């Protein structure tokens, strides 16, 4: 079983739609959680951290469910520019080592 | 802004060649990392360094070595390139206490 699992997609949605991605992780002792965004042929960049209380940044909302060991990312009012691959990232043991999921691809169409 | 630069965006080498990939960061970060990214497999950690001359193996170190002689520079070395090392190589840096990693633009290496 992979340490961090994501649905690879692609999720193909119209502009203005709401879309949600889930990610599951295997280590219940995991400490920190993140969503990174990677545009085609570009490097990954931090989108947002995920806190136990959940957090929101504009149209983006991230939530953590420790009991079920999953994190989610909700994107409201999708824009064409949201088209990218979204990487779920977990720090499992408070070290500097991050575990990356293989990503969920989002395509937003006009 | 944090800047991580990599020496080449695209590289084509032949089997058996020795390959050097260079990475430089300008934010005085303690930690530096080398990953490779392949379709369906995500980012996999090859090596990381938490200080000058210090290194630790990641998940897939076989066939690679690294060098960190200065804090800002972290080099990945393929001693004898093989076709299965064709991949996108990403360098990243981060602080010792932080979780965020900042990535360079990547080097797409093709080994023929």
GROMACS .gro file of C-alpha atoms in nm:
model
  222
    1UNK     CA    1   0.000   0.000   0.000
    2UNK     CA    2   0.132   0.343  -0.091
    3UNK     CA    3   0.205   0.579   0.197
    4UNK     CA    4   0.003   0.856   0.033
    5UNK     CA    5  -0.268   0.773  -0.218
    6UNK     CA    6  -0.461   0.996  -0.454
    7UNK     CA    7  -0.704   0.943  -0.738
    8UNK     CA    8  -0.500   1.037  -1.047
    9UNK     CA    9  -0.804   1.175  -1.230
   10UNK     CA   10  -0.828   1.362  -1.454
   11UNK     CA   11  -1.118   1.554  -1.310
   12UNK     CA   12  -1.273   1.742  -1.602
   13UNK     CA   13  -1.505   2.019  -1.483
   14UNK     CA   14  -1.663   2.331  -1.632
   15UNK     CA   15  -1.566   2.679  -1.519
   16UNK     CA   16  -1.753   2.776  -1.206
   17UNK     CA   17  -1.788   2.423  -1.079
   18UNK     CA   18  -1.695   2.304  -0.733
   19UNK     CA   19  -1.454   2.013  -0.723
   20UNK     CA   20  -1.309   1.812  -0.436
   21UNK     CA   21  -1.008   1.586  -0.411
   22UNK     CA   22  -0.932   1.338  -0.137
   23UNK     CA   23  -0.607   1.186  -0.031
   24UNK     CA   24  -0.544   0.904   0.215
   25UNK     CA   25  -0.228   0.841   0.414
   26UNK     CA   26  -0.111   0.523   0.582
   27UNK     CA   27   0.076   0.641   0.891
   28UNK     CA   28  -0.158   0.744   1.170
   29UNK     CA   29   0.128   0.926   1.345
   30UNK     CA   30   0.173   1.168   1.055
   31UNK     CA   31   0.230   1.521   1.173
   32UNK     CA   32   0.192   1.771   0.891
   33UNK     CA   33  -0.010   1.784   0.574
   34UNK     CA   34   0.002   1.998   0.264
   35UNK     CA   35  -0.137   2.048  -0.083
   36UNK     CA   36   0.109   2.143  -0.353
   37UNK     CA   37   0.016   2.252  -0.702
   38UNK     CA   38   0.215   2.155  -1.011
   39UNK     CA   39   0.147   2.312  -1.348
   40UNK     CA   40   0.233   2.124  -1.663
   41UNK     CA   41   0.611   2.107  -1.708
   42UNK     CA   42   0.669   2.320  -1.399
   43UNK     CA   43   0.791   2.255  -1.048
   44UNK     CA   44   0.558   2.187  -0.754
   45UNK     CA   45   0.469   2.486  -0.537
   46UNK     CA   46   0.303   2.495  -0.198
   47UNK     CA   47  -0.068   2.572  -0.229
   48UNK     CA   48  -0.166   2.546   0.134
   49UNK     CA   49  -0.096   2.370   0.459
   50UNK     CA   50  -0.370   2.159   0.615
   51UNK     CA   51  -0.448   2.206   0.981
   52UNK     CA   52  -0.656   1.996   1.214
   53UNK     CA   53  -0.913   2.271   1.230
   54UNK     CA   54  -0.923   2.302   0.853
   55UNK     CA   55  -0.823   2.612   0.666
   56UNK     CA   56  -0.951   2.828   0.387
   57UNK     CA   57  -0.772   3.050   0.141
   58UNK     CA   58  -1.010   3.225  -0.093
   59UNK     CA   59  -1.176   2.964  -0.312
   60UNK     CA   60  -0.968   2.683  -0.165
   61UNK     CA   61  -1.055   2.488   0.149
   62UNK     CA   62  -0.843   2.211   0.297
   63UNK     CA   63  -0.955   1.973   0.567
   64UNK     CA   64  -0.796   1.697   0.769
   65UNK     CA   65  -0.971   1.391   0.910
   66UNK     CA   66  -0.725   1.217   1.140
   67UNK     CA   67  -0.964   0.942   1.242
   68UNK     CA   68  -1.009   0.829   0.882
   69UNK     CA   69  -0.658   0.934   0.776
   70UNK     CA   70  -0.753   1.149   0.484
   71UNK     CA   71  -0.719   1.506   0.377
   72UNK     CA   72  -0.928   1.691   0.126
   73UNK     CA   73  -0.906   1.993  -0.099
   74UNK     CA   74  -1.217   2.175  -0.215
   75UNK     CA   75  -1.203   2.427  -0.496
   76UNK     CA   76  -1.507   2.650  -0.544
   77UNK     CA   77  -1.592   2.852  -0.854
   78UNK     CA   78  -1.323   2.681  -1.064
   79UNK     CA   79  -1.120   2.896  -1.301
   80UNK     CA   80  -0.941   2.791  -1.617
   81UNK     CA   81  -0.617   2.879  -1.438
   82UNK     CA   82  -0.688   2.614  -1.173
   83UNK     CA   83  -0.602   2.346  -1.429
   84UNK     CA   84  -0.300   2.170  -1.282
   85UNK     CA   85  -0.196   1.861  -1.089
   86UNK     CA   86  -0.259   1.876  -0.715
   87UNK     CA   87  -0.016   1.686  -0.497
   88UNK     CA   88  -0.105   1.563  -0.152
   89UNK     CA   89   0.199   1.577   0.077
   90UNK     CA   90   0.249   1.432   0.423
   91UNK     CA   91   0.524   1.469   0.680
   92UNK     CA   92   0.509   1.141   0.863
   93UNK     CA   93   0.747   1.183   1.152
   94UNK     CA   94   0.835   1.548   1.206
   95UNK     CA   95   1.153   1.503   1.012
   96UNK     CA   96   1.237   1.703   0.705
   97UNK     CA   97   1.121   1.420   0.483
   98UNK     CA   98   0.800   1.476   0.292
   99UNK     CA   99   0.603   1.199   0.125
  100UNK     CA  100   0.435   1.304  -0.199
  101UNK     CA  101   0.129   1.151  -0.354
  102UNK     CA  102   0.140   1.097  -0.728
  103UNK     CA  103  -0.109   1.377  -0.785
  104UNK     CA  104  -0.463   1.442  -0.904
  105UNK     CA  105  -0.499   1.613  -1.238
  106UNK     CA  106  -0.765   1.881  -1.276
  107UNK     CA  107  -0.884   2.014  -1.610
  108UNK     CA  108  -1.118   2.312  -1.605
  109UNK     CA  109  -1.293   2.368  -1.938
  110UNK     CA  110  -1.460   2.687  -2.065
  111UNK     CA  111   1.147   3.528  -0.298
  112UNK     CA  112   1.322   3.195  -0.256
  113UNK     CA  113   1.505   3.095  -0.565
  114UNK     CA  114   1.625   2.747  -0.648
  115UNK     CA  115   1.807   2.709  -0.975
  116UNK     CA  116   1.918   2.400  -1.161
  117UNK     CA  117   2.201   2.394  -1.409
  118UNK     CA  118   2.009   2.256  -1.706
  119UNK     CA  119   1.644   2.229  -1.808
  120UNK     CA  120   1.709   1.953  -2.059
  121UNK     CA  121   1.997   1.710  -2.083
  122UNK     CA  122   2.067   1.419  -2.317
  123UNK     CA  123   2.338   1.171  -2.224
  124UNK     CA  124   2.454   0.832  -2.338
  125UNK     CA  125   2.453   0.512  -2.137
  126UNK     CA  126   2.763   0.487  -1.922
  127UNK     CA  127   2.836   0.858  -1.909
  128UNK     CA  128   2.894   1.033  -1.579
  129UNK     CA  129   2.631   1.301  -1.528
  130UNK     CA  130   2.635   1.600  -1.294
  131UNK     CA  131   2.320   1.787  -1.200
  132UNK     CA  132   2.375   2.107  -1.009
  133UNK     CA  133   2.135   2.290  -0.779
  134UNK     CA  134   2.181   2.627  -0.610
  135UNK     CA  135   1.954   2.800  -0.358
  136UNK     CA  136   1.981   3.157  -0.240
  137UNK     CA  137   1.790   3.150   0.089
  138UNK     CA  138   2.050   3.004   0.322
  139UNK     CA  139   1.840   2.691   0.375
  140UNK     CA  140   1.994   2.409   0.575
  141UNK     CA  141   1.812   2.129   0.395
  142UNK     CA  142   1.841   2.036   0.031
  143UNK     CA  143   1.683   1.748  -0.156
  144UNK     CA  144   1.699   1.563  -0.484
  145UNK     CA  145   1.390   1.392  -0.622
  146UNK     CA  146   1.299   1.222  -0.943
  147UNK     CA  147   0.948   1.240  -1.081
  148UNK     CA  148   0.804   0.975  -1.309
  149UNK     CA  149   0.447   0.939  -1.440
  150UNK     CA  150   0.226   0.749  -1.198
  151UNK     CA  151   0.500   0.727  -0.935
  152UNK     CA  152   0.506   1.084  -0.810
  153UNK     CA  153   0.813   1.239  -0.653
  154UNK     CA  154   1.059   0.997  -0.503
  155UNK     CA  155   1.340   1.110  -0.278
  156UNK     CA  156   1.688   1.015  -0.395
  157UNK     CA  157   1.910   1.190  -0.139
  158UNK     CA  158   1.890   1.476   0.102
  159UNK     CA  159   2.138   1.688   0.291
  160UNK     CA  160   2.079   1.869   0.620
  161UNK     CA  161   2.414   2.043   0.638
  162UNK     CA  162   2.734   2.098   0.446
  163UNK     CA  163   2.908   1.765   0.379
  164UNK     CA  164   2.617   1.580   0.541
  165UNK     CA  165   2.392   1.354   0.337
  166UNK     CA  166   2.139   1.081   0.386
  167UNK     CA  167   1.993   0.830   0.147
  168UNK     CA  168   1.636   0.871   0.045
  169UNK     CA  169   1.411   0.601  -0.092
  170UNK     CA  170   1.590   0.531  -0.421
  171UNK     CA  171   1.963   0.614  -0.385
  172UNK     CA  172   2.094   0.328  -0.600
  173UNK     CA  173   2.296   0.452  -0.895
  174UNK     CA  174   2.327   0.804  -0.754
  175UNK     CA  175   2.560   0.997  -0.530
  176UNK     CA  176   2.556   1.355  -0.403
  177UNK     CA  177   2.791   1.627  -0.296
  178UNK     CA  178   2.738   1.929  -0.076
  179UNK     CA  179   3.057   2.125  -0.033
  180UNK     CA  180   2.885   2.461   0.019
  181UNK     CA  181   2.557   2.538   0.189
  182UNK     CA  182   2.395   2.683  -0.120
  183UNK     CA  183   2.492   2.408  -0.363
  184UNK     CA  184   2.381   2.044  -0.383
  185UNK     CA  185   2.495   1.824  -0.668
  186UNK     CA  186   2.350   1.497  -0.789
  187UNK     CA  187   2.587   1.259  -0.966
  188UNK     CA  188   2.499   0.966  -1.186
  189UNK     CA  189   2.820   0.765  -1.187
  190UNK     CA  190   2.728   0.563  -1.495
  191UNK     CA  191   2.403   0.672  -1.652
  192UNK     CA  192   2.154   0.405  -1.752
  193UNK     CA  193   1.835   0.427  -1.957
  194UNK     CA  194   1.619   0.366  -1.648
  195UNK     CA  195   1.751   0.693  -1.509
  196UNK     CA  196   1.568   0.886  -1.779
  197UNK     CA  197   1.342   1.108  -1.572
  198UNK     CA  198   1.261   1.456  -1.445
  199UNK     CA  199   1.498   1.552  -1.164
  200UNK     CA  200   1.383   1.811  -0.913
  201UNK     CA  201   1.595   1.982  -0.653
  202UNK     CA  202   1.438   2.142  -0.346
  203UNK     CA  203   1.548   2.333  -0.040
  204UNK     CA  204   1.392   2.409   0.297
  205UNK     CA  205   1.468   2.532   0.647
  206UNK     CA  206   1.556   2.291   0.926
  207UNK     CA  207   1.242   2.370   1.121
  208UNK     CA  208   0.999   2.420   0.840
  209UNK     CA  209   0.802   2.181   0.632
  210UNK     CA  210   0.772   2.377   0.311
  211UNK     CA  211   1.012   2.282   0.036
  212UNK     CA  212   1.094   2.513  -0.250
  213UNK     CA  213   1.162   2.349  -0.581
  214UNK     CA  214   1.382   2.432  -0.874
  215UNK     CA  215   1.245   2.419  -1.230
  216UNK     CA  216   1.366   2.064  -1.286
  217UNK     CA  217   1.604   1.894  -1.526
  218UNK     CA  218   1.458   1.656  -1.779
  219UNK     CA  219   1.729   1.397  -1.834
  220UNK     CA  220   1.720   1.154  -2.123
  221UNK     CA  221   1.970   0.869  -2.129
  222UNK     CA  222   2.007   0.703  -2.469
   0.00000   0.00000   0.00000
